[in-house]
Tab-separated table of C-alpha atoms and ligand atoms in Angstrom:
chain	number	residue	atom	x	y	z
U	52	UNK	CA	140.287	148.905	17.343
U	53	UNK	CA	141.470	152.514	18.004
U	54	UNK	CA	141.136	154.952	15.014
U	55	UNK	CA	142.449	158.463	14.463
U	56	UNK	CA	140.310	160.702	12.037
U	57	UNK	CA	142.093	163.764	10.775
U	58	UNK	CA	140.130	166.951	9.959
U	59	UNK	CA	137.401	169.119	11.562
U	60	UNK	CA	134.453	169.607	9.200
U	61	UNK	CA	131.067	167.883	8.713
U	62	UNK	CA	132.677	165.343	6.573
U	63	UNK	CA	134.970	164.281	9.415
U	64	UNK	CA	132.029	164.211	11.889
U	65	UNK	CA	130.274	161.897	9.440
U	66	UNK	CA	133.250	159.612	9.207
U	67	UNK	CA	133.741	159.460	13.011
U	68	UNK	CA	129.784	158.681	13.288
U	69	UNK	CA	129.896	155.921	10.836
U	70	UNK	CA	132.925	154.179	11.990
U	71	UNK	CA	131.780	154.444	15.619
U	72	UNK	CA	128.698	152.272	14.661
U	73	UNK	CA	131.066	149.332	14.080
U	74	UNK	CA	131.340	147.289	17.188
U	75	UNK	CA	134.898	146.451	16.387
U	76	UNK	CA	135.774	150.113	17.045
U	77	UNK	CA	136.512	150.807	20.650
U	78	UNK	CA	137.762	154.368	20.517
U	79	UNK	CA	138.157	157.083	18.085
U	80	UNK	CA	140.278	160.285	18.297
U	81	UNK	CA	139.519	163.350	16.079
U	82	UNK	CA	142.459	165.672	15.340
U	83	UNK	CA	141.322	168.411	15.837
U	84	UNK	CA	137.715	167.470	15.497
U	85	UNK	CA	134.699	169.857	16.210
U	86	UNK	CA	131.822	170.378	18.690
U	87	UNK	CA	130.070	167.351	17.110
U	88	UNK	CA	132.951	164.808	17.061
U	89	UNK	CA	133.573	165.585	20.812
U	90	UNK	CA	129.940	164.690	21.617
U	91	UNK	CA	130.050	161.243	19.904
U	92	UNK	CA	130.177	158.537	22.687
U	93	UNK	CA	133.413	156.734	21.443
U	94	UNK	CA	135.225	159.913	20.262
U	95	UNK	CA	137.697	162.189	21.912
U	96	UNK	CA	139.100	165.411	20.253
U	97	UNK	CA	142.862	165.983	20.352
U	98	UNK	CA	144.439	169.272	19.916
U	99	UNK	CA	146.843	168.363	16.986
U	100	UNK	CA	146.549	170.260	13.670
U	101	UNK	CA	145.778	168.243	10.502
U	102	UNK	CA	149.066	169.475	9.023
U	103	UNK	CA	151.308	168.718	12.204
U	104	UNK	CA	152.563	165.288	10.755
U	105	UNK	CA	155.169	164.713	13.504
U	106	UNK	CA	152.655	165.415	16.170
U	107	UNK	CA	150.101	163.066	14.513
U	108	UNK	CA	152.757	160.298	14.082
U	109	UNK	CA	153.814	160.553	17.757
U	110	UNK	CA	150.186	160.396	18.947
U	111	UNK	CA	149.559	157.279	16.898
U	112	UNK	CA	152.655	155.591	18.163
U	113	UNK	CA	152.106	156.581	21.729
U	114	UNK	CA	148.424	155.544	21.736
U	115	UNK	CA	148.729	152.420	19.745
U	116	UNK	CA	146.267	153.597	17.028
U	117	UNK	CA	145.424	150.772	14.531
U	118	UNK	CA	144.253	153.012	11.579
U	119	UNK	CA	144.313	156.710	10.587
U	120	UNK	CA	141.631	158.136	8.332
U	121	UNK	CA	142.502	161.386	6.523
U	122	UNK	CA	139.429	163.709	5.682
U	123	UNK	CA	140.685	166.937	4.000
U	124	UNK	CA	142.944	167.409	0.872
U	125	UNK	CA	145.651	169.433	2.312
U	126	UNK	CA	147.418	166.836	4.508
U	127	UNK	CA	147.172	164.302	1.522
U	128	UNK	CA	148.708	166.676	-1.000
U	129	UNK	CA	151.536	167.398	1.473
U	130	UNK	CA	152.270	163.646	1.840
U	131	UNK	CA	150.786	162.544	5.155
U	132	UNK	CA	150.276	159.059	3.790
U	133	UNK	CA	153.832	158.673	2.556
U	134	UNK	CA	155.087	159.717	5.966
U	135	UNK	CA	152.808	157.398	7.891
U	136	UNK	CA	153.676	154.482	5.594
U	137	UNK	CA	157.355	155.124	5.904
U	138	UNK	CA	156.840	154.550	9.717
U	139	UNK	CA	154.861	151.264	9.077
U	140	UNK	CA	151.556	152.999	10.200
U	141	UNK	CA	148.316	152.024	8.544
U	142	UNK	CA	146.586	154.970	6.942
U	143	UNK	CA	143.524	155.638	4.614
U	144	UNK	CA	144.007	158.024	1.677
U	145	UNK	CA	146.049	158.523	-1.423
U	146	UNK	CA	149.855	159.179	-1.274
U	147	UNK	CA	151.370	162.627	-2.342
U	148	UNK	CA	151.867	161.542	-5.996
U	149	UNK	CA	148.269	160.157	-6.284
U	150	UNK	CA	146.766	163.171	-4.570
U	151	UNK	CA	148.102	165.363	-7.468
U	152	UNK	CA	144.683	164.365	-9.120
U	153	UNK	CA	143.256	166.944	-6.977
U	154	UNK	CA	146.266	169.137	-6.132
U	155	UNK	CA	147.231	169.837	-9.858
U	156	UNK	CA	144.477	170.546	-12.390
U	157	UNK	CA	147.006	170.324	-15.184
U	158	UNK	CA	148.407	166.905	-13.914
U	159	UNK	CA	144.764	165.641	-13.743
U	160	UNK	CA	143.963	166.774	-17.256
U	161	UNK	CA	147.104	165.092	-18.544
U	162	UNK	CA	146.107	161.835	-16.951
U	163	UNK	CA	142.698	162.004	-18.308
U	164	UNK	CA	143.958	162.898	-21.818
U	165	UNK	CA	146.322	159.784	-21.831
U	166	UNK	CA	143.635	157.455	-20.312
U	167	UNK	CA	141.003	158.645	-22.936
U	168	UNK	CA	138.758	159.736	-20.005
U	169	UNK	CA	136.045	162.055	-21.353
U	170	UNK	CA	136.478	165.646	-20.245
U	171	UNK	CA	136.375	169.088	-21.633
U	172	UNK	CA	138.920	170.217	-24.119
U	173	UNK	CA	141.664	172.311	-22.511
U	174	UNK	CA	144.895	174.229	-22.792
U	175	UNK	CA	147.511	174.885	-20.029
U	176	UNK	CA	149.289	178.166	-19.677
U	177	UNK	CA	152.123	179.591	-17.629
U	178	UNK	CA	152.188	182.910	-19.125
U	179	UNK	CA	149.527	185.622	-18.559
U	180	UNK	CA	149.744	187.072	-22.106
U	181	UNK	CA	149.360	183.592	-23.771
U	182	UNK	CA	146.361	182.796	-21.648
U	183	UNK	CA	144.778	185.969	-22.385
U	184	UNK	CA	145.204	185.664	-26.042
U	185	UNK	CA	143.687	182.179	-25.954
U	186	UNK	CA	140.730	183.524	-23.894
U	187	UNK	CA	139.922	186.159	-26.546
U	188	UNK	CA	140.173	183.523	-29.237
U	189	UNK	CA	137.801	181.101	-27.517
U	190	UNK	CA	135.327	183.513	-26.137
U	191	UNK	CA	132.757	182.734	-23.303
U	192	UNK	CA	131.339	180.841	-21.623
U	193	UNK	CA	134.576	179.401	-20.475
U	194	UNK	CA	136.124	177.651	-17.390
U	195	UNK	CA	139.420	178.913	-15.800
U	196	UNK	CA	141.067	176.762	-13.179
U	197	UNK	CA	144.044	177.758	-10.992
U	198	UNK	CA	146.416	174.862	-11.013
U	199	UNK	CA	146.958	174.106	-7.332
U	200	UNK	CA	144.700	173.630	-4.309
U	201	UNK	CA	142.670	176.842	-3.713
U	202	UNK	CA	140.208	175.883	-1.021
U	203	UNK	CA	137.418	175.317	-3.590
U	204	UNK	CA	137.916	178.940	-4.964
U	205	UNK	CA	140.250	178.257	-7.857
U	206	UNK	CA	137.682	177.487	-10.522
U	207	UNK	CA	135.777	180.290	-12.367
U	208	UNK	CA	132.910	179.568	-14.827
U	209	UNK	CA	132.945	182.827	-16.789
U	210	UNK	CA	129.922	183.773	-18.772
U	211	UNK	CA	131.378	187.230	-19.675
U	212	UNK	CA	134.784	188.209	-20.888
U	213	UNK	CA	135.190	190.649	-17.977
U	214	UNK	CA	134.682	187.680	-15.484
U	215	UNK	CA	137.215	185.534	-17.506
U	216	UNK	CA	139.807	188.413	-17.690
U	217	UNK	CA	139.356	189.064	-13.980
U	218	UNK	CA	139.941	185.397	-13.173
U	219	UNK	CA	143.230	185.387	-15.142
U	220	UNK	CA	144.298	188.705	-13.550
U	221	UNK	CA	143.688	187.229	-10.020
U	222	UNK	CA	145.888	184.263	-10.746
U	223	UNK	CA	148.742	185.657	-12.712
U	224	UNK	CA	148.893	189.407	-11.537
U	225	UNK	CA	147.222	189.596	-8.052
U	226	UNK	CA	148.534	186.106	-7.147
U	227	UNK	CA	145.549	185.492	-4.886
U	228	UNK	CA	146.323	181.769	-4.775
U	229	UNK	CA	150.041	182.404	-3.972
U	230	UNK	CA	153.144	183.216	-5.934
U	231	UNK	CA	153.803	179.524	-6.677
U	232	UNK	CA	150.428	179.180	-8.437
U	233	UNK	CA	151.529	180.197	-12.001
U	234	UNK	CA	149.697	177.657	-14.111
U	235	UNK	CA	146.192	177.836	-15.394
U	236	UNK	CA	144.021	175.378	-17.169
U	237	UNK	CA	141.488	176.944	-19.571
U	238	UNK	CA	138.826	174.601	-20.566
U	239	UNK	CA	135.567	174.530	-22.601
U	240	UNK	CA	132.305	175.046	-20.875
U	241	UNK	CA	130.175	171.921	-20.397
U	242	UNK	CA	126.399	171.918	-20.471
U	243	UNK	CA	124.506	169.407	-18.232
U	244	UNK	CA	123.867	168.264	-14.641
U	245	UNK	CA	126.664	167.976	-12.142
U	246	UNK	CA	126.953	165.065	-9.893
U	247	UNK	CA	129.554	163.461	-7.542
U	248	UNK	CA	130.680	159.878	-7.962
U	249	UNK	CA	132.606	158.634	-4.850
U	250	UNK	CA	134.442	155.226	-4.579
U	251	UNK	CA	136.965	153.524	-2.572
U	252	UNK	CA	139.837	151.777	-4.171
U	253	UNK	CA	142.964	149.731	-3.265
U	254	UNK	CA	144.585	150.583	-6.512
U	255	UNK	CA	143.114	147.729	-8.395
U	256	UNK	CA	139.520	147.036	-7.099
U	257	UNK	CA	137.016	149.869	-6.965
U	258	UNK	CA	133.892	150.000	-4.692
U	259	UNK	CA	131.476	152.675	-5.918
U	260	UNK	CA	129.303	154.198	-3.190
U	261	UNK	CA	126.207	156.148	-3.971
U	262	UNK	CA	126.283	159.124	-6.593
U	263	UNK	CA	125.031	162.450	-5.020
U	264	UNK	CA	124.378	166.062	-6.086
U	265	UNK	CA	125.902	168.966	-4.203
U	266	UNK	CA	124.460	172.470	-4.316
U	267	UNK	CA	127.511	174.818	-4.600
U	268	UNK	CA	125.981	178.304	-4.904
U	269	UNK	CA	124.921	180.045	-1.623
U	270	UNK	CA	121.353	181.022	-2.648
U	271	UNK	CA	118.248	179.316	-3.832
U	272	UNK	CA	118.157	178.385	-7.634
U	273	UNK	CA	121.941	178.141	-7.806
U	274	UNK	CA	122.353	182.019	-7.443
U	275	UNK	CA	125.208	183.888	-5.725
U	276	UNK	CA	128.823	182.961	-5.271
U	277	UNK	CA	130.235	179.392	-4.940
U	278	UNK	CA	130.573	177.810	-1.480
U	279	UNK	CA	132.089	174.575	-0.268
U	280	UNK	CA	128.600	173.125	-0.585
U	281	UNK	CA	125.180	174.215	0.765
U	282	UNK	CA	123.421	170.743	0.874
U	283	UNK	CA	123.365	167.376	-1.003
U	284	UNK	CA	121.275	164.394	-1.585
U	285	UNK	CA	121.684	160.785	-2.810
U	286	UNK	CA	120.916	158.648	-4.769
U	287	UNK	CA	120.989	161.156	-7.701
U	288	UNK	CA	118.401	160.066	-10.369
U	289	UNK	CA	120.642	161.816	-13.093
U	290	UNK	CA	123.121	158.913	-12.621
U	291	UNK	CA	121.348	155.641	-12.503
U	292	UNK	CA	122.988	152.135	-11.820
U	293	UNK	CA	123.857	151.719	-15.524
U	294	UNK	CA	125.692	155.141	-15.553
U	295	UNK	CA	127.436	154.389	-12.243
U	296	UNK	CA	128.821	151.146	-13.826
U	297	UNK	CA	129.927	153.173	-16.869
U	298	UNK	CA	131.727	155.729	-14.592
U	299	UNK	CA	133.546	152.928	-12.902
U	300	UNK	CA	134.673	151.343	-16.185
U	301	UNK	CA	135.103	154.335	-18.371
U	302	UNK	CA	136.458	156.836	-15.810
U	303	UNK	CA	137.626	155.494	-12.464
U	304	UNK	CA	139.371	152.320	-13.659
U	305	UNK	CA	141.295	154.122	-16.520
U	306	UNK	CA	142.427	156.775	-14.063
U	307	UNK	CA	143.964	154.328	-11.584
U	308	UNK	CA	145.328	152.325	-14.375
U	309	UNK	CA	146.964	155.314	-16.050
U	310	UNK	CA	148.482	156.229	-12.681
U	311	UNK	CA	149.818	152.696	-12.249
U	312	UNK	CA	151.568	153.057	-15.609
U	313	UNK	CA	153.385	156.152	-14.163
U	314	UNK	CA	154.425	154.047	-11.006
U	315	UNK	CA	151.719	155.539	-8.801
U	316	UNK	CA	149.220	153.401	-6.817
U	317	UNK	CA	146.080	155.261	-6.027
U	318	UNK	CA	144.481	154.066	-2.733
U	319	UNK	CA	141.647	155.776	-0.793
U	320	UNK	CA	138.689	157.717	-2.004
U	321	UNK	CA	138.069	158.516	-5.817
U	322	UNK	CA	135.890	161.657	-6.101
U	323	UNK	CA	134.948	162.171	-9.696
U	324	UNK	CA	132.891	165.452	-10.405
U	325	UNK	CA	130.834	164.626	-13.332
U	326	UNK	CA	128.868	166.577	-15.977
U	327	UNK	CA	125.974	164.373	-17.287
U	328	UNK	CA	124.123	165.390	-20.370
U	329	UNK	CA	121.759	162.687	-21.563
U	330	UNK	CA	124.099	159.644	-22.235
U	331	UNK	CA	127.277	161.817	-22.305
U	332	UNK	CA	129.319	161.699	-19.007
U	333	UNK	CA	132.334	163.794	-18.746
U	334	UNK	CA	134.693	164.615	-15.833
U	335	UNK	CA	134.758	168.104	-14.362
U	336	UNK	CA	137.343	167.313	-11.825
U	337	UNK	CA	138.935	164.640	-9.623
U	338	UNK	CA	139.420	165.087	-5.894
U	339	UNK	CA	141.382	162.808	-3.524
U	340	UNK	CA	139.056	162.738	-0.649
U	341	UNK	CA	135.241	162.661	0.220
U	342	UNK	CA	133.290	165.618	-0.742
U	343	UNK	CA	131.693	167.695	2.010
U	344	UNK	CA	128.623	167.665	2.226
U	345	UNK	CA	128.418	164.735	-0.192
U	346	UNK	CA	130.051	162.518	2.462
U	347	UNK	CA	127.395	163.137	4.988
U	348	UNK	CA	124.562	161.793	2.712
U	349	UNK	CA	126.661	159.007	1.145
U	350	UNK	CA	127.728	157.557	4.508
U	351	UNK	CA	124.272	158.033	5.966
U	352	UNK	CA	122.989	155.595	3.317
U	353	UNK	CA	125.608	152.961	3.971
U	354	UNK	CA	124.176	150.005	5.984
U	355	UNK	CA	127.276	147.907	6.348
U	356	UNK	CA	130.895	147.382	5.061
U	357	UNK	CA	132.299	150.865	5.546
U	358	UNK	CA	135.080	150.027	8.122
U	359	UNK	CA	135.959	147.015	5.991
U	360	UNK	CA	136.281	149.113	2.883
U	361	UNK	CA	138.490	151.719	4.551
U	362	UNK	CA	140.672	149.027	6.107
U	363	UNK	CA	140.855	147.049	2.860
U	364	UNK	CA	141.809	150.247	0.948
U	365	UNK	CA	144.583	151.171	3.478
U	366	UNK	CA	145.979	147.493	3.401
U	367	UNK	CA	145.812	147.294	-0.353
U	368	UNK	CA	143.277	144.564	-0.643
U	369	UNK	CA	139.464	145.151	-1.232
U	370	UNK	CA	138.986	141.920	-3.119
U	371	UNK	CA	136.550	140.417	-0.524
U	372	UNK	CA	134.820	143.612	0.592
U	373	UNK	CA	131.261	144.554	-0.060
U	374	UNK	CA	129.539	147.894	0.927
U	375	UNK	CA	125.746	147.526	1.339
U	376	UNK	CA	123.394	150.685	1.140
U	377	UNK	CA	120.051	151.077	2.828
U	378	UNK	CA	117.239	151.181	0.298
U	379	UNK	CA	116.621	154.811	1.227
U	380	UNK	CA	117.334	158.390	0.089
U	381	UNK	CA	119.449	160.791	2.189
U	382	UNK	CA	119.342	164.596	2.163
U	383	UNK	CA	121.318	167.200	3.858
U	384	UNK	CA	120.817	170.842	4.487
U	385	UNK	CA	123.753	172.950	5.474
U	386	UNK	CA	123.151	175.772	8.059
U	387	UNK	CA	125.595	178.756	7.587
U	388	UNK	CA	126.558	181.806	9.291
U	389	UNK	CA	124.807	184.602	7.232
U	390	UNK	CA	127.414	186.358	5.194
U	391	UNK	CA	129.409	183.161	4.314
U	392	UNK	CA	131.250	182.523	1.829
U	393	UNK	CA	132.315	186.157	2.417
U	394	UNK	CA	132.537	187.889	5.870
U	395	UNK	CA	130.474	186.425	8.816
U	396	UNK	CA	130.379	186.588	12.630
U	397	UNK	CA	130.938	183.637	14.921
U	398	UNK	CA	130.751	182.722	18.621
U	399	UNK	CA	126.869	182.548	18.737
U	400	UNK	CA	125.114	179.859	20.880
U	401	UNK	CA	123.238	177.276	18.898
U	402	UNK	CA	119.953	175.782	20.284
U	403	UNK	CA	117.844	172.798	19.160
U	404	UNK	CA	120.493	170.395	18.024
U	405	UNK	CA	119.428	167.695	20.526
U	406	UNK	CA	115.730	168.245	19.579
U	407	UNK	CA	116.558	167.652	15.819
U	408	UNK	CA	118.857	164.711	16.506
U	409	UNK	CA	116.011	162.978	18.644
U	410	UNK	CA	113.864	162.881	15.517
U	411	UNK	CA	113.991	159.320	13.933
U	412	UNK	CA	116.356	159.133	10.959
U	413	UNK	CA	117.872	162.581	11.534
U	414	UNK	CA	121.531	163.098	12.312
U	415	UNK	CA	122.941	166.573	12.800
U	416	UNK	CA	126.672	166.828	11.797
U	417	UNK	CA	128.730	169.609	13.041
U	418	UNK	CA	131.089	171.540	10.789
U	419	UNK	CA	131.965	175.005	12.176
U	420	UNK	CA	131.098	174.602	15.849
U	421	UNK	CA	133.007	174.579	19.218
U	422	UNK	CA	131.883	172.989	22.404
U	423	UNK	CA	132.215	175.443	25.374
U	424	UNK	CA	130.953	174.702	28.796
U	425	UNK	CA	128.116	172.535	27.696
U	426	UNK	CA	127.141	175.083	25.029
U	427	UNK	CA	127.725	174.702	21.339
U	428	UNK	CA	128.911	177.785	19.663
U	429	UNK	CA	129.229	178.805	15.947
U	430	UNK	CA	132.810	178.884	14.915
U	431	UNK	CA	132.819	178.850	10.996
U	432	UNK	CA	130.984	179.577	7.763
U	433	UNK	CA	129.328	176.192	7.338
U	434	UNK	CA	127.961	175.481	10.841
U	435	UNK	CA	125.840	172.347	10.838
U	436	UNK	CA	124.608	169.653	8.437
U	437	UNK	CA	121.144	168.463	9.128
U	438	UNK	CA	120.980	165.083	7.373
U	439	UNK	CA	118.001	162.798	7.016
U	440	UNK	CA	117.098	159.353	5.700
U	441	UNK	CA	113.725	158.738	3.957
U	442	UNK	CA	111.980	156.170	2.008
U	443	UNK	CA	111.993	158.513	-1.029
U	444	UNK	CA	113.930	161.570	-2.025
U	445	UNK	CA	110.969	163.783	-1.200
U	446	UNK	CA	110.599	162.157	2.217
U	447	UNK	CA	114.355	162.624	3.054
U	448	UNK	CA	114.160	166.288	1.929
U	449	UNK	CA	110.944	166.966	4.076
U	450	UNK	CA	112.596	165.220	7.009
U	451	UNK	CA	115.840	167.249	6.754
U	452	UNK	CA	113.840	170.576	6.888
U	453	UNK	CA	111.872	169.276	9.797
U	454	UNK	CA	115.263	169.062	11.680
U	455	UNK	CA	116.345	172.331	10.393
U	456	UNK	CA	113.211	173.981	11.918
U	457	UNK	CA	114.285	172.900	15.443
U	458	UNK	CA	117.607	174.711	15.388
U	459	UNK	CA	118.472	178.367	15.585
U	460	UNK	CA	121.409	180.594	16.107
U	461	UNK	CA	121.947	184.335	15.290
U	462	UNK	CA	122.389	185.075	11.579
U	463	UNK	CA	121.583	181.394	10.624
U	464	UNK	CA	120.808	180.999	6.949
U	465	UNK	CA	120.315	177.961	4.629
U	466	UNK	CA	119.028	177.147	1.098
U	467	UNK	CA	115.356	176.144	0.943
U	468	UNK	CA	115.561	174.225	-2.358
U	469	UNK	CA	118.000	171.275	-1.535
U	470	UNK	CA	117.196	168.298	-3.570
U	471	UNK	CA	114.723	170.013	-5.848
U	472	UNK	CA	116.772	169.391	-8.931
U	473	UNK	CA	116.464	165.623	-8.118
U	474	UNK	CA	112.745	165.947	-7.698
U	475	UNK	CA	112.500	167.758	-11.102
U	476	UNK	CA	114.393	164.823	-12.860
U	477	UNK	CA	112.054	162.352	-11.114
U	478	UNK	CA	109.055	164.532	-12.422
U	479	UNK	CA	107.687	164.995	-8.900
U	480	UNK	CA	107.649	168.768	-9.239
M	1065	LIG	N1	131.339	169.750	-2.032
M	1065	LIG	C1	132.431	169.864	-2.953
M	1065	LIG	C2	133.696	169.227	-2.544
M	1065	LIG	O1	133.882	168.751	-1.432
M	1065	LIG	O2	134.627	169.416	-3.197
């Protein structure tokens, strides 16, 4: 089987790596891929952008690709699945209408309200003055979400009125998320522990994968600005098997059923960002793709069934598919270019990746890297994801940092407390 994976981050490297372990897979192409995908034995990078749909469709037809897997949200929300399916090509991911669950916060909130999915109370505004008046009425802490895709930067959790007013000003007056982004959702602040539920669906059946916890802030102890994610671990003790079953029944299933009522079949990945407080589980957000870096740990834990799940979802029939996990924990530490998520420099040589990869149960996924004449150079904010399996959460964390210690590049930085919140919940620290 020949597969095309679209995207260029750590998530897509993990997808390529996991799919390539299946002996039915003979060749994988990554468009455009990164320094890590190009080093995988079965994989070749091709220089076509994730948003060049005509280029991708031509490539798939000319090279007899059997299945295309979409990593990031942009091509999904722009309708790549609709275009491939119109051409009769098999593709994994939600179509444009379903991907609105991520692309429009207001749409997602409306779906949740109609499906009685627990989430924070909210109001939607299209006028700056009305939004500002509501803000002053509600006070802080409060959450302000720009409606459209905003590369992870559209959500402000404001603890002061100044932060909240500034967030509204950026959206409505400064138009930092574009002139079309004229809708905000203002919602109540939720207390609790955040966790990421990932599942694969064919629009009817749902296969939950493991629940993980991301670390969004750039510095230890959840300080500093938000990033795409500085590390993750799974399974997350805050969401045990009983709670995972509840999320499937009370959140994921009502979501796809409500979309079905609206004439939309949701296939692909369900990402539910959760807020868990005791027995209360509420939805922070839905996304239409695997999280990054959650994907790296969740796929590392899968022992078998991933390709069948992806194929079954794309074909619309998961009824006989099972995904089995290793009875292990996985932890991943992201190495960044110092300065990220603000300004940083790139183009530095990275050493030690092979030494880290050689350690048993460690896999180094690449994110912002380029291969250049047998050298691997930094090319982005999030550079590498050092991922490890261990018999316990503590063992997986220790192993991941053992891998981190082998690697170096100029300006390298990382968080030193990945997984600590899980160890606290387990009472181990
Ligand atoms: N790590 C958060 C996300 O992928 O949205």
